[in-house]
C-alpha cells in the first residue's frame, strides 16, 4: 500500500509542563506569531486561559492500555479519535499542537503516533516541548514525579520565567535539567518568548534527523563555563539541601545526578554484531521498557557500509538504515537511554556483549 | 494469488462516474438516490440531477441511514436529519458543543448518538434519555430485537435498555473497543478493537470470542445476507467470520476470500445475495461471491483509498467513493 512520505504528514507538537509553567502562554505566542500557518489545537478540558485559534478541540486525556500485556504500551484513546476527526478537515491546517494537562505523562501521547496505524499514516510526532517554571522547578522535581517525567522526556525545554530567579539559580537549574536529560535543547525564556522555529518543525522523532548523539550543552553553553566557574564551590557547599548530588568535572561544569532519573550513554568504536544486538535491545526494552523513557542510537554493524539509527519510547522501537558511513567520520556506535532507575551495569554489559 | 489468475471480469466501465470533489466518508441511499457523505459538511445527492446539501457548520463525523433519512453527527455538536428532498433539521445538539461522533438508528424511528462519555437516545415516543458510559463512547448500535442499545467503550461494551429501569449489562474485555455490532439473530455482540482484532460475546452466556489475525485495525464490518457471516476489513483479503451455528465462530476458521496486494479498507454486504463489495486501500472495488470466491471488478485501482461504499435496499445499485473525491454509481 502506498504510504504518504513523511513530508506530507501533518506534524504534531506536544506541549507539556507542570501547572502554571507557561504552556498556554507559549501556545498563544505560537498561534499569534505572523507565520501564516494554520494550526489545529488539542487542549485538555480544564484549561483556564482562552486559546486564540479557530480550530480548538477539547480532549479528555483518556490513557488506554494496549491489549498486549505490556503495562507501558499506552495510547491516548481520545487522540486516536480526535486526529481521525481532524483529518476530515485536511487542508485546513498545517500542523497540530497538543497541549497536555500539567499532570500528564508525555509517553502515551508519543506512543499514540507509533501504536495507531491510522494516526501514524497521516500525522507524525514532531517533538515533545516541555515548559518549566524557573522559580518552582526545583521544588517540583522533589515533589512531583510528573514534572520530572516531562523534563526527562522532552526534546525541547523552555526554562521559563527566568526573570524571577537569579543568574546563579538559573545555572543551577540548567545543571539540574542536564542531570535528568542531557540531550534536550534548553532555552531560557521570559513569558515563553522564543523563536517558534526552536519549538516547531524539530523532527525530533525522524530517523533521518538522528545526526549525532552528544549532550546538548557541549555545543550550546560552553561560553558560560568560565563565567560561573567561581560559583561552583558555593553550590557544592549547599549540596545537602538538593535532592541530587552535584560534583565537579575538570572543566568546572557541575553535574547533577538525580536519584532515580538518569541517562546512560554507551559508546564503542568496535563494530557490533546485528545478530547479537537486536535480540539484546528487544529483550532489554521488553523487560525494562517501563523504566526507559526514551532511547536513541547510531550503530555501526560489522561488514555493513550503512549507519543504522533507531529511537524508542518505552518498549516501542523504530529503526532503519540511514545512509552510508562517510569516510571522514569515525564508525562509532552510540546509544543513550533516559529513564528511571536504569540498571546501568546490566545495560553496559549487555551492550558490550554485542560487539562482533 | 490474484496476480497469477486470469484477469477478473470487470464492470468498472459501466459505472457512472461522480465527481465528488471532496473525500467520500459515507455512502447511503435515500430510496433510489445515492447520497455521498463528503468531508467536510456536504451531502451529495447523486441522482439524475446532482444536488449538494450543506448540513453542519463543521465536519460530519458520523452518518447512518434507514433509507428514508440520513442522520449525521458533527464537530459542531449537532445531530442533523436530512430527508430525500434535501430538507434537514437539527434533532439535537450537545450543550457544550462537543463532537457528536457516534450515531445509530433503531426501531420505529429511534435515534442514538454520543458526545464524549454520554450516550443519548430519542425513543419512538420522542423522549430523550441518556446514559453515562465509563469512558468515551466509541461505538453504538441498536439490537435487532427489543429496545436495547449496545455501547462500545474502554474495557468492554454495555447493553443499555433505555425504556426500562433495568440495570445496564456490562460485557467486559480489557482494551479499547472502537466499534460495535450485534448479529441479526441477536445472539452475538461483536466489537472491533484498537488492536487488529475483533472481540465477541455470546449474549446468552457471556462466552468470549477472540477474532484476530488482521494486519491492521478493523475499521469496517457488515453482516452478510441472512446474518450468515460477518464481513470485515483490516487485511489483504476479505475475512468472513461464520455465524451460522449456535456457537458462531468459536473454534472455527474464517473464510478468506479476494486476496489482494492492497488492504481491504471498507466492506458492504449485498442486502439479499451472498455477495460482499470490498473497497481496497489502492482504490479498487471488487464484488466477491462468498460461495466460490468469484470476483468482479467494480472500480479500477488508482492508488487512492476507497473511503466508503454502499448498496441500495434492493441490491441493484452499488455506490462508492475514494478519499481523493472520486466516486461512482454502478447499476447491476
XYZ file of C-alpha atoms in Angstrom:
688
model
C 0.000 0.000 0.000
C 1.451 3.402 -0.826
C 2.074 5.296 2.362
C 2.434 9.050 2.284
C 6.048 10.029 2.776
C 6.891 11.862 5.969
C 6.953 15.233 4.242
C 3.226 15.066 3.511
C 2.305 14.059 7.055
C 0.909 16.668 9.388
C 3.463 17.427 12.132
C 2.284 17.224 15.729
C 3.960 19.132 18.541
C 3.250 18.087 22.111
C 3.380 20.823 24.755
C 3.872 19.608 28.290
C 4.792 21.309 31.523
C 3.673 21.416 35.103
C 0.693 23.506 36.174
C 1.367 27.201 35.775
C 4.700 26.807 33.968
C 3.502 28.757 30.949
C 2.287 26.178 28.424
C -0.725 28.193 27.390
C 1.361 31.364 27.177
C 3.691 29.557 24.783
C 0.741 28.164 22.868
C -0.855 31.580 22.408
C 2.523 33.004 21.427
C 2.943 30.353 18.737
C -0.561 30.976 17.456
C -0.228 34.741 17.332
C 3.121 34.900 15.504
C 2.836 36.106 11.900
C 3.952 32.789 10.380
C 0.986 32.347 8.064
C 0.423 28.820 9.342
C -2.863 27.387 10.490
C -2.932 25.144 13.497
C -5.368 22.673 14.919
C -5.039 22.821 18.684
C -5.980 19.977 21.006
C -6.277 21.126 24.610
C -7.409 19.471 27.795
C -10.843 20.215 29.052
C -9.801 22.060 32.171
C -7.678 24.771 30.621
C -8.399 28.158 32.181
C -6.747 30.544 29.766
C -8.542 31.113 26.486
C -6.911 29.843 23.303
C -6.981 32.276 20.427
C -7.400 29.911 17.496
C -10.126 28.957 15.079
C -9.768 25.210 15.458
C -9.610 24.149 19.105
C -10.655 20.675 20.227
C -11.161 19.688 23.833
C -9.620 16.374 24.820
C -10.363 14.110 27.764
C -6.843 12.672 28.133
C -8.014 9.089 28.189
C -4.978 6.858 28.531
C -5.695 3.349 27.297
C -3.544 0.283 27.736
C -2.903 -1.737 24.646
C -4.119 -5.287 24.936
C -0.689 -6.851 24.588
C 0.160 -7.494 28.207
C 2.614 -4.602 28.411
C 1.696 -2.001 31.019
C 3.821 0.700 29.395
C 2.128 0.294 25.987
C -0.417 3.010 26.500
C -2.037 5.322 23.980
C -4.229 8.383 24.253
C -7.565 6.986 23.104
C -9.009 10.468 22.732
C -6.189 11.458 20.367
C -6.848 8.466 18.121
C -10.423 9.665 17.782
C -9.713 13.385 17.546
C -6.981 13.061 14.933
C -9.249 10.819 12.885
C -11.898 13.541 13.009
C -9.450 16.377 12.373
C -8.073 14.691 9.281
C -11.509 15.116 7.762
C -10.604 18.790 7.603
C -7.424 18.004 5.723
C -6.008 21.055 4.010
C -7.493 23.406 6.606
C -4.437 23.346 8.880
C -0.694 22.824 8.552
C 0.177 21.428 11.949
C -1.352 20.109 15.161
C -0.405 21.195 18.666
C -1.417 19.015 21.602
C -1.363 20.730 24.973
C -1.441 18.260 27.838
C -2.543 18.833 31.402
C 0.163 19.639 33.910
C -0.029 16.172 35.379
C 0.125 14.297 32.107
C 2.745 11.730 31.195
C 4.033 12.539 27.680
C 4.684 8.873 26.824
C 1.122 7.802 25.946
C 0.794 10.861 23.709
C 4.029 9.983 21.904
C 3.191 6.293 21.713
C -0.131 7.024 20.046
C 1.785 8.037 16.919
C 3.647 4.729 16.814
C 0.952 2.348 18.015
C -2.025 3.522 15.964
C -1.536 2.925 12.284
C -4.206 5.335 11.094
C -2.769 8.145 13.212
C 0.788 7.306 12.139
C -0.168 7.192 8.468
C -1.461 10.748 8.429
C 0.478 12.547 11.121
C 3.964 12.443 12.576
C 5.182 13.349 16.028
C 7.475 16.352 15.667
C 8.737 16.977 19.179
C 7.836 16.998 22.849
C 8.284 20.528 24.175
C 8.310 20.993 27.937
C 7.847 24.341 29.648
C 9.360 24.547 33.131
C 8.854 27.297 35.678
C 12.309 28.518 36.754
C 11.007 29.659 40.121
C 9.380 26.397 41.090
C 11.142 23.697 39.099
C 13.480 22.691 41.934
C 10.535 22.123 44.245
C 8.521 20.286 41.600
C 11.397 17.946 40.845
C 11.302 16.975 44.505
C 7.586 16.546 44.968
C 6.084 15.918 41.505
C 7.214 12.835 39.571
C 5.156 14.119 36.629
C 7.322 17.224 36.358
C 10.468 15.107 36.351
C 8.979 12.854 33.685
C 8.180 15.817 31.479
C 11.760 17.136 31.692
C 13.312 13.727 31.076
C 11.064 13.020 28.113
C 11.472 16.350 26.338
C 13.207 17.189 23.068
C 12.988 20.912 23.736
C 12.801 22.521 27.192
C 11.842 26.117 27.859
C 13.188 27.199 31.195
C 10.596 29.912 31.602
C 10.117 32.866 33.957
C 13.874 33.364 34.138
C 13.235 36.920 35.310
C 12.043 35.532 38.627
C 15.339 33.900 39.601
C 18.971 34.967 39.955
C 21.630 34.026 37.368
C 23.148 31.618 39.891
C 19.842 29.914 40.435
C 19.372 29.695 36.709
C 22.687 27.945 36.179
C 21.884 25.531 38.913
C 18.517 24.807 37.340
C 20.138 24.105 33.994
C 22.572 21.730 35.625
C 19.657 20.004 37.268
C 17.826 19.677 33.945
C 21.012 18.311 32.389
C 21.201 15.701 35.121
C 17.821 14.433 34.001
C 18.121 14.962 30.273
C 21.447 15.971 28.724
C 20.122 15.709 25.179
C 17.247 18.157 25.005
C 17.668 21.695 23.690
C 17.238 24.038 26.641
C 16.159 27.630 26.138
C 15.888 30.331 28.766
C 12.721 32.352 28.295
C 10.654 35.071 29.884
C 6.909 34.888 29.323
C 7.652 31.952 26.980
C 9.155 34.307 24.415
C 11.016 32.230 21.880
C 11.597 31.971 18.159
C 8.972 29.444 17.141
C 11.462 27.710 14.838
C 13.038 26.447 18.076
C 9.764 24.808 19.034
C 8.115 23.705 15.788
C 9.494 21.698 12.875
C 12.070 19.921 15.038
C 11.640 16.437 13.511
C 12.851 15.030 16.790
C 11.388 11.584 16.105
C 12.547 11.430 12.498
C 15.169 8.740 11.996
C 16.797 10.799 9.246
C 17.433 13.549 11.740
C 19.466 11.430 14.155
C 22.802 13.008 13.269
C 24.849 12.861 16.415
C 24.293 11.753 19.941
C 26.022 14.322 22.076
C 24.880 16.043 25.217
C 23.467 19.331 24.037
C 25.238 21.660 26.491
C 28.639 20.993 24.995
C 27.510 22.796 21.882
C 25.363 25.451 23.366
C 26.665 26.726 26.643
C 30.398 26.391 26.600
C 30.777 30.121 26.787
C 29.039 30.176 30.153
C 31.528 27.958 31.884
C 34.229 30.428 32.625
C 31.763 32.944 33.906
C 30.411 30.814 36.656
C 33.459 28.801 37.406
C 33.920 30.608 40.648
C 30.418 29.845 41.854
C 30.724 26.139 41.785
C 32.224 25.785 45.229
C 29.368 27.746 46.568
C 26.885 25.337 45.036
C 28.822 22.402 46.239
C 28.573 23.528 49.800
C 24.796 23.576 49.533
C 24.558 20.106 48.107
C 22.770 18.889 51.233
C 19.515 20.577 50.575
C 19.467 19.362 46.996
C 17.777 16.210 46.010
C 20.515 15.246 43.599
C 24.202 15.168 44.358
C 26.471 17.537 42.493
C 30.112 17.045 41.750
C 32.781 18.751 39.707
C 34.358 17.802 36.499
C 37.758 19.084 35.442
C 36.274 21.770 33.256
C 34.361 23.380 36.054
C 30.968 22.085 34.964
C 28.722 20.925 37.713
C 26.794 17.729 37.174
C 23.732 16.632 38.999
C 22.851 13.006 39.303
C 19.214 12.660 40.025
C 18.464 9.900 42.486
C 16.041 7.985 40.346
C 16.056 9.514 36.852
C 19.194 9.433 34.759
C 20.666 8.885 31.348
C 23.016 6.096 30.380
C 25.282 6.747 27.418
C 27.090 3.906 25.695
C 29.802 4.103 23.101
C 32.169 1.754 21.329
C 34.430 2.081 18.301
C 34.218 -1.666 17.683
C 31.639 -2.878 15.173
C 28.538 -4.574 16.564
C 27.086 -7.919 15.597
C 23.465 -7.329 14.497
C 22.541 -10.918 15.367
C 23.505 -10.200 18.935
C 22.414 -6.578 19.119
C 18.775 -6.877 18.019
C 17.866 -9.724 20.393
C 19.604 -7.828 23.198
C 17.841 -4.486 22.659
C 14.478 -6.157 22.128
C 14.868 -8.141 25.304
C 16.030 -5.037 27.167
C 13.044 -2.908 26.178
C 10.666 -5.820 26.714
C 11.895 -6.226 30.310
C 12.964 -2.720 31.261
C 10.677 -0.787 28.890
C 8.610 0.664 31.729
C 11.707 2.387 33.162
C 13.160 3.521 29.815
C 11.510 6.792 28.810
C 13.462 7.492 25.640
C 16.358 5.925 23.786
C 18.263 6.785 20.674
C 21.177 5.189 18.872
C 23.543 5.333 15.920
C 25.083 1.950 15.231
C 27.925 0.543 13.195
C 27.421 -3.096 12.333
C 30.203 -5.375 11.165
C 30.520 -5.551 7.372
C 27.718 -3.038 6.954
C 28.581 0.106 4.973
C 25.497 1.960 6.305
C 24.727 3.683 9.568
C 21.829 2.125 11.412
C 19.789 4.516 13.541
C 16.983 3.895 15.984
C 14.892 5.680 18.539
C 12.373 4.472 21.033
C 9.771 5.322 23.632
C 9.423 2.807 26.463
C 9.213 -0.543 24.682
C 8.447 0.765 21.201
C 11.477 0.830 18.917
C 11.743 2.370 15.478
C 14.915 1.809 13.466
C 16.349 1.766 9.963
C 19.475 2.066 7.892
C 20.067 5.769 7.431
C 22.914 6.360 4.978
C 26.404 5.075 4.124
C 29.141 5.884 6.622
C 31.273 8.712 5.333
C 34.995 8.162 5.006
C 35.711 11.080 7.321
C 33.557 10.045 10.248
C 34.510 7.597 12.967
C 32.461 4.428 12.851
C 31.371 4.628 16.451
C 28.254 3.097 17.873
C 26.486 5.320 20.359
C 23.330 4.749 22.346
C 21.665 6.779 25.023
C 18.894 5.735 27.364
C 16.976 8.167 29.532
C 14.976 6.540 32.263
C 14.118 5.804 35.840
C 16.345 3.550 37.953
C 18.071 2.198 34.888
C 20.117 -0.966 35.534
C 23.261 0.700 34.224
C 25.734 -2.145 34.800
C 23.440 -4.664 33.181
C 22.892 -2.355 30.197
C 26.631 -1.766 29.769
C 27.489 -5.447 29.980
C 24.730 -6.331 27.552
C 25.882 -3.705 25.085
C 29.492 -4.888 25.256
C 28.414 -8.458 24.593
C 27.024 -7.243 21.242
C 30.474 -6.355 19.928
C 31.219 -8.523 16.920
C -2.842 -15.130 -5.753
C -4.884 -12.829 -7.884
C -1.936 -11.680 -9.982
C -1.427 -15.169 -11.348
C -5.083 -15.662 -12.190
C -6.729 -14.708 -15.432
C -7.887 -11.090 -15.374
C -11.119 -10.898 -13.453
C -14.207 -9.766 -15.267
C -14.885 -6.094 -14.960
C -17.947 -3.875 -14.744
C -15.813 -0.845 -13.983
C -16.550 0.726 -17.378
C -20.266 0.574 -16.683
C -20.076 2.642 -13.501
C -21.370 6.191 -13.761
C -18.599 8.479 -12.540
C -19.468 11.132 -9.957
C -17.060 13.956 -9.277
C -17.484 14.339 -5.531
C -14.628 16.829 -5.318
C -14.089 16.085 -1.631
C -13.216 12.964 0.355
C -16.098 10.481 0.452
C -16.608 9.370 4.059
C -20.024 7.724 3.765
C -22.421 6.273 1.183
C -26.167 5.881 1.696
C -29.264 5.518 -0.462
C -32.418 7.525 0.062
C -34.850 5.441 -1.947
C -33.079 5.002 -5.269
C -30.880 8.080 -4.906
C -27.264 7.511 -3.955
C -26.069 10.074 -1.403
C -22.382 10.615 -0.711
C -21.327 11.997 2.651
C -18.390 14.264 1.953
C -15.641 15.710 4.079
C -16.359 18.228 5.419
C -20.012 19.180 5.663
C -21.884 18.301 2.462
C -24.292 15.556 1.413
C -24.041 14.996 -2.331
C -27.313 13.687 -3.792
C -26.135 11.929 -6.947
C -29.447 11.098 -8.628
C -30.387 12.223 -12.139
C -29.842 15.799 -11.092
C -26.936 16.371 -8.751
C -27.511 18.355 -5.579
C -25.231 19.364 -2.761
C -26.815 19.921 0.632
C -24.796 21.621 3.323
C -25.559 20.172 6.721
C -23.244 21.003 9.602
C -21.260 24.107 10.432
C -18.180 21.923 10.569
C -17.193 18.377 9.821
C -19.532 15.408 9.581
C -18.076 12.812 11.942
C -20.660 10.050 11.642
C -23.612 9.182 9.439
C -26.301 6.498 9.333
C -29.381 5.937 7.216
C -32.535 3.852 7.217
C -33.259 4.541 3.547
C -35.691 7.369 4.358
C -33.361 9.780 6.122
C -29.694 10.287 6.820
C -28.743 11.257 10.345
C -25.358 12.886 10.812
C -23.317 13.914 13.830
C -20.856 16.759 13.505
C -17.997 18.528 15.197
C -20.385 21.459 15.618
C -22.106 19.412 18.330
C -25.267 18.919 16.265
C -27.296 15.904 15.255
C -28.976 16.580 11.910
C -31.570 14.641 9.962
C -31.679 15.040 6.177
C -34.529 13.612 4.095
C -34.786 12.623 0.443
C -35.873 16.094 -0.654
C -32.711 17.558 0.876
C -34.606 19.290 3.697
C -32.864 18.976 7.024
C -33.387 19.784 10.667
C -31.466 19.501 13.898
C -32.665 16.613 16.051
C -30.457 17.502 18.993
C -27.361 19.376 19.974
C -24.742 18.925 22.624
C -24.984 21.624 25.266
C -21.188 22.027 25.377
C -20.794 21.845 21.587
C -18.749 18.673 21.917
C -18.232 16.456 18.903
C -21.093 14.118 18.130
C -19.087 11.271 16.659
C -21.280 8.192 17.048
C -24.774 7.796 15.620
C -27.135 4.822 15.324
C -30.702 4.294 14.148
C -33.095 1.967 15.914
C -36.576 0.531 15.621
C -39.571 2.805 14.994
C -37.582 5.945 14.376
C -35.412 5.798 17.466
C -32.050 7.570 17.224
C -28.955 7.217 19.391
C -25.868 9.398 19.439
C -22.973 10.183 21.707
C -20.705 13.042 22.659
C -17.829 12.182 24.951
C -18.920 9.674 27.592
C -22.623 10.355 27.247
C -24.850 8.208 25.050
C -28.273 9.654 24.212
C -31.404 8.079 22.826
C -34.518 9.677 21.395
C -37.156 6.973 21.731
C -40.002 6.305 19.337
C -42.152 8.337 21.760
C -39.774 11.300 21.278
C -38.487 11.006 24.805
C -34.822 11.698 25.339
C -32.757 9.531 27.680
C -29.102 9.462 28.472
C -26.500 7.057 29.767
C -23.052 7.820 31.168
C -20.512 5.315 29.886
C -17.369 4.621 31.923
C -15.237 6.210 29.179
C -15.742 7.870 25.816
C -18.336 6.125 23.698
C -16.570 4.689 20.657
C -19.376 2.739 19.026
C -23.176 2.470 19.108
C -25.700 0.081 17.643
C -29.246 -0.999 18.389
C -30.071 -4.653 18.923
C -32.322 -6.091 16.184
C -34.972 -7.070 18.740
C -36.183 -5.267 21.817
C -35.198 -1.718 22.615
C -31.561 -2.177 23.532
C -28.537 -0.065 22.696
C -25.022 -1.525 22.584
C -22.272 0.908 23.577
C -18.579 0.223 22.943
C -16.043 1.814 25.300
C -12.756 1.177 27.061
C -12.573 -2.291 28.627
C -15.740 -3.613 27.055
C -19.252 -2.856 25.947
C -22.547 -2.108 27.683
C -26.056 -3.131 26.767
C -28.424 -0.421 27.854
C -32.214 -0.681 27.970
C -33.370 2.918 27.593
C -37.075 2.178 28.171
C -36.761 0.159 31.346
C -35.198 0.695 34.702
C -33.155 -2.473 34.246
C -29.501 -2.169 35.116
C -27.249 -1.946 32.075
C -25.496 -5.173 31.265
C -21.706 -4.827 31.228
C -19.634 -7.026 28.944
C -16.016 -6.823 29.982
C -12.885 -7.357 27.979
C -9.665 -5.474 28.597
C -8.684 -2.951 25.958
C -10.140 -0.196 23.848
C -13.255 -1.156 21.873
C -13.833 1.169 18.927
C -16.950 -0.143 17.235
C -19.848 -2.474 17.937
C -22.378 -4.590 16.079
C -24.960 -7.209 17.051
C -25.686 -10.218 14.869
C -29.066 -10.089 13.061
C -30.307 -13.011 15.181
C -29.452 -11.000 18.296
C -27.267 -13.742 19.748
C -23.783 -12.234 19.449
C -22.269 -8.844 20.175
C -19.008 -8.059 18.367
C -16.615 -5.171 18.867
C -13.582 -4.068 16.879
C -10.629 -3.052 18.972
C -7.671 -0.700 18.991
C -5.589 -3.787 18.313
C -6.058 -5.533 14.958
C -8.736 -7.887 16.251
C -12.407 -8.295 16.992
C -13.873 -9.406 20.264
C -17.203 -11.130 20.648
C -19.588 -12.226 23.355
C -22.356 -14.779 23.098
C -25.104 -12.855 24.860
C -26.845 -15.924 26.288
C -23.898 -16.909 28.468
C -21.268 -14.174 28.021
C -18.838 -16.602 26.425
C -15.908 -14.817 24.786
C -14.696 -14.966 21.203
C -11.431 -13.528 20.005
C -11.094 -12.974 16.294
C -7.566 -11.997 15.365
C -5.031 -12.327 12.567
C -5.585 -8.976 10.876
C -2.773 -6.865 9.513
C -4.452 -3.626 10.646
C -7.216 -2.305 12.845
C -10.656 -3.407 11.636
C -12.491 -0.234 10.709
C -15.383 -1.627 8.700
C -17.661 -4.592 9.148
C -21.049 -5.701 7.862
C -23.371 -8.702 8.202
C -23.935 -10.679 5.012
C -27.442 -11.525 3.828
C -29.253 -13.570 6.452
C -26.540 -12.885 9.013
C -24.543 -15.872 7.870
C -21.153 -14.144 8.037
C -19.609 -11.028 9.500
C -17.586 -9.481 6.658
C -14.598 -7.446 7.823
C -11.880 -5.133 6.524
C -8.390 -4.880 8.004
C -6.453 -7.422 5.975
C -5.192 -8.020 2.438
C -8.208 -10.197 1.879
C -11.866 -10.304 2.779
C -12.255 -12.021 6.153
C -15.675 -13.592 6.814
C -16.439 -14.980 10.258
C -19.145 -17.685 10.265
C -22.171 -17.022 12.468
C -24.478 -19.709 11.148
C -24.363 -22.111 14.123
C -25.192 -21.612 17.790
C -21.508 -21.214 18.634
C -20.795 -18.615 15.971
C -17.118 -18.593 15.006
C -15.985 -20.319 18.211
C -13.419 -22.948 17.325
C -13.831 -22.287 13.599
C -11.698 -20.641 10.940
C -12.881 -17.617 8.993
C -13.478 -17.770 5.281
C -10.695 -15.892 3.496
C -11.553 -14.550 0.051
C -10.465 -11.973 -2.505
C -6.762 -11.936 -1.730
C -5.162 -8.745 -2.952
C -1.993 -6.724 -2.746
C -3.821 -3.880 -1.050
C -5.673 -3.935 2.228
C -9.448 -4.115 2.361
C -10.466 -0.687 3.657
C -14.270 -0.879 3.632
C -16.824 -3.644 3.169
C -20.555 -3.620 2.395
C -22.562 -6.818 2.165
C -25.196 -7.194 -0.541
C -28.595 -6.974 1.178
C -30.025 -10.089 -0.495
C -27.298 -12.219 -2.108
C -24.209 -13.897 -0.625
C -22.026 -11.188 -2.141
C -19.795 -8.591 -0.480
C -18.495 -5.373 -2.032
C -14.943 -4.660 -0.881
C -13.184 -1.315 -1.270
C -9.410 -1.522 -1.100
C -6.723 0.873 0.030
C -5.455 1.131 -3.570
C -8.818 2.335 -4.874
C -10.100 -0.928 -6.335
C -13.656 -2.044 -5.612
C -14.495 -5.710 -6.074
C -17.651 -7.738 -5.757
C -16.876 -11.006 -4.045
C -19.188 -14.015 -4.284
C -18.947 -15.879 -0.989
C -19.738 -19.360 -2.334
C -16.875 -19.627 -4.841
C -14.669 -16.515 -4.405
C -15.647 -15.323 -7.900
C -14.615 -11.696 -8.311
C -15.995 -8.865 -10.401
C -14.114 -5.594 -10.608
C -16.386 -2.609 -9.971
C -13.691 0.065 -9.858
C -10.119 0.135 -11.141
C -7.406 0.888 -8.608
C -5.926 4.361 -8.827
C -3.870 4.457 -5.641
C -6.448 6.399 -3.609
C -8.036 4.504 -0.723
C -11.745 3.774 -1.016
C -13.437 5.787 1.719
C -16.935 4.340 1.681
C -19.315 2.167 -0.311
C -22.905 1.030 -0.024
C -25.807 -0.793 -1.657
C -29.328 0.349 -2.292
C -32.017 -1.540 -0.427
C -32.749 -3.907 -3.307
C -29.108 -4.644 -4.022
C -29.442 -3.348 -7.581
C -27.018 -0.450 -7.269
C -23.626 -0.035 -5.641
C -22.142 3.381 -4.931
C -18.557 4.032 -3.875
C -16.138 6.881 -3.374
C -12.496 7.439 -2.514
C -10.644 9.590 -0.041
C -9.485 11.659 -3.020
C -13.055 12.531 -4.003
C -13.631 10.241 -6.992
C -16.964 8.439 -6.808
C -19.110 6.182 -8.907
C -22.517 4.529 -9.128
C -22.788 1.058 -10.618
C -26.210 -0.287 -11.599
C -26.184 -4.083 -11.814
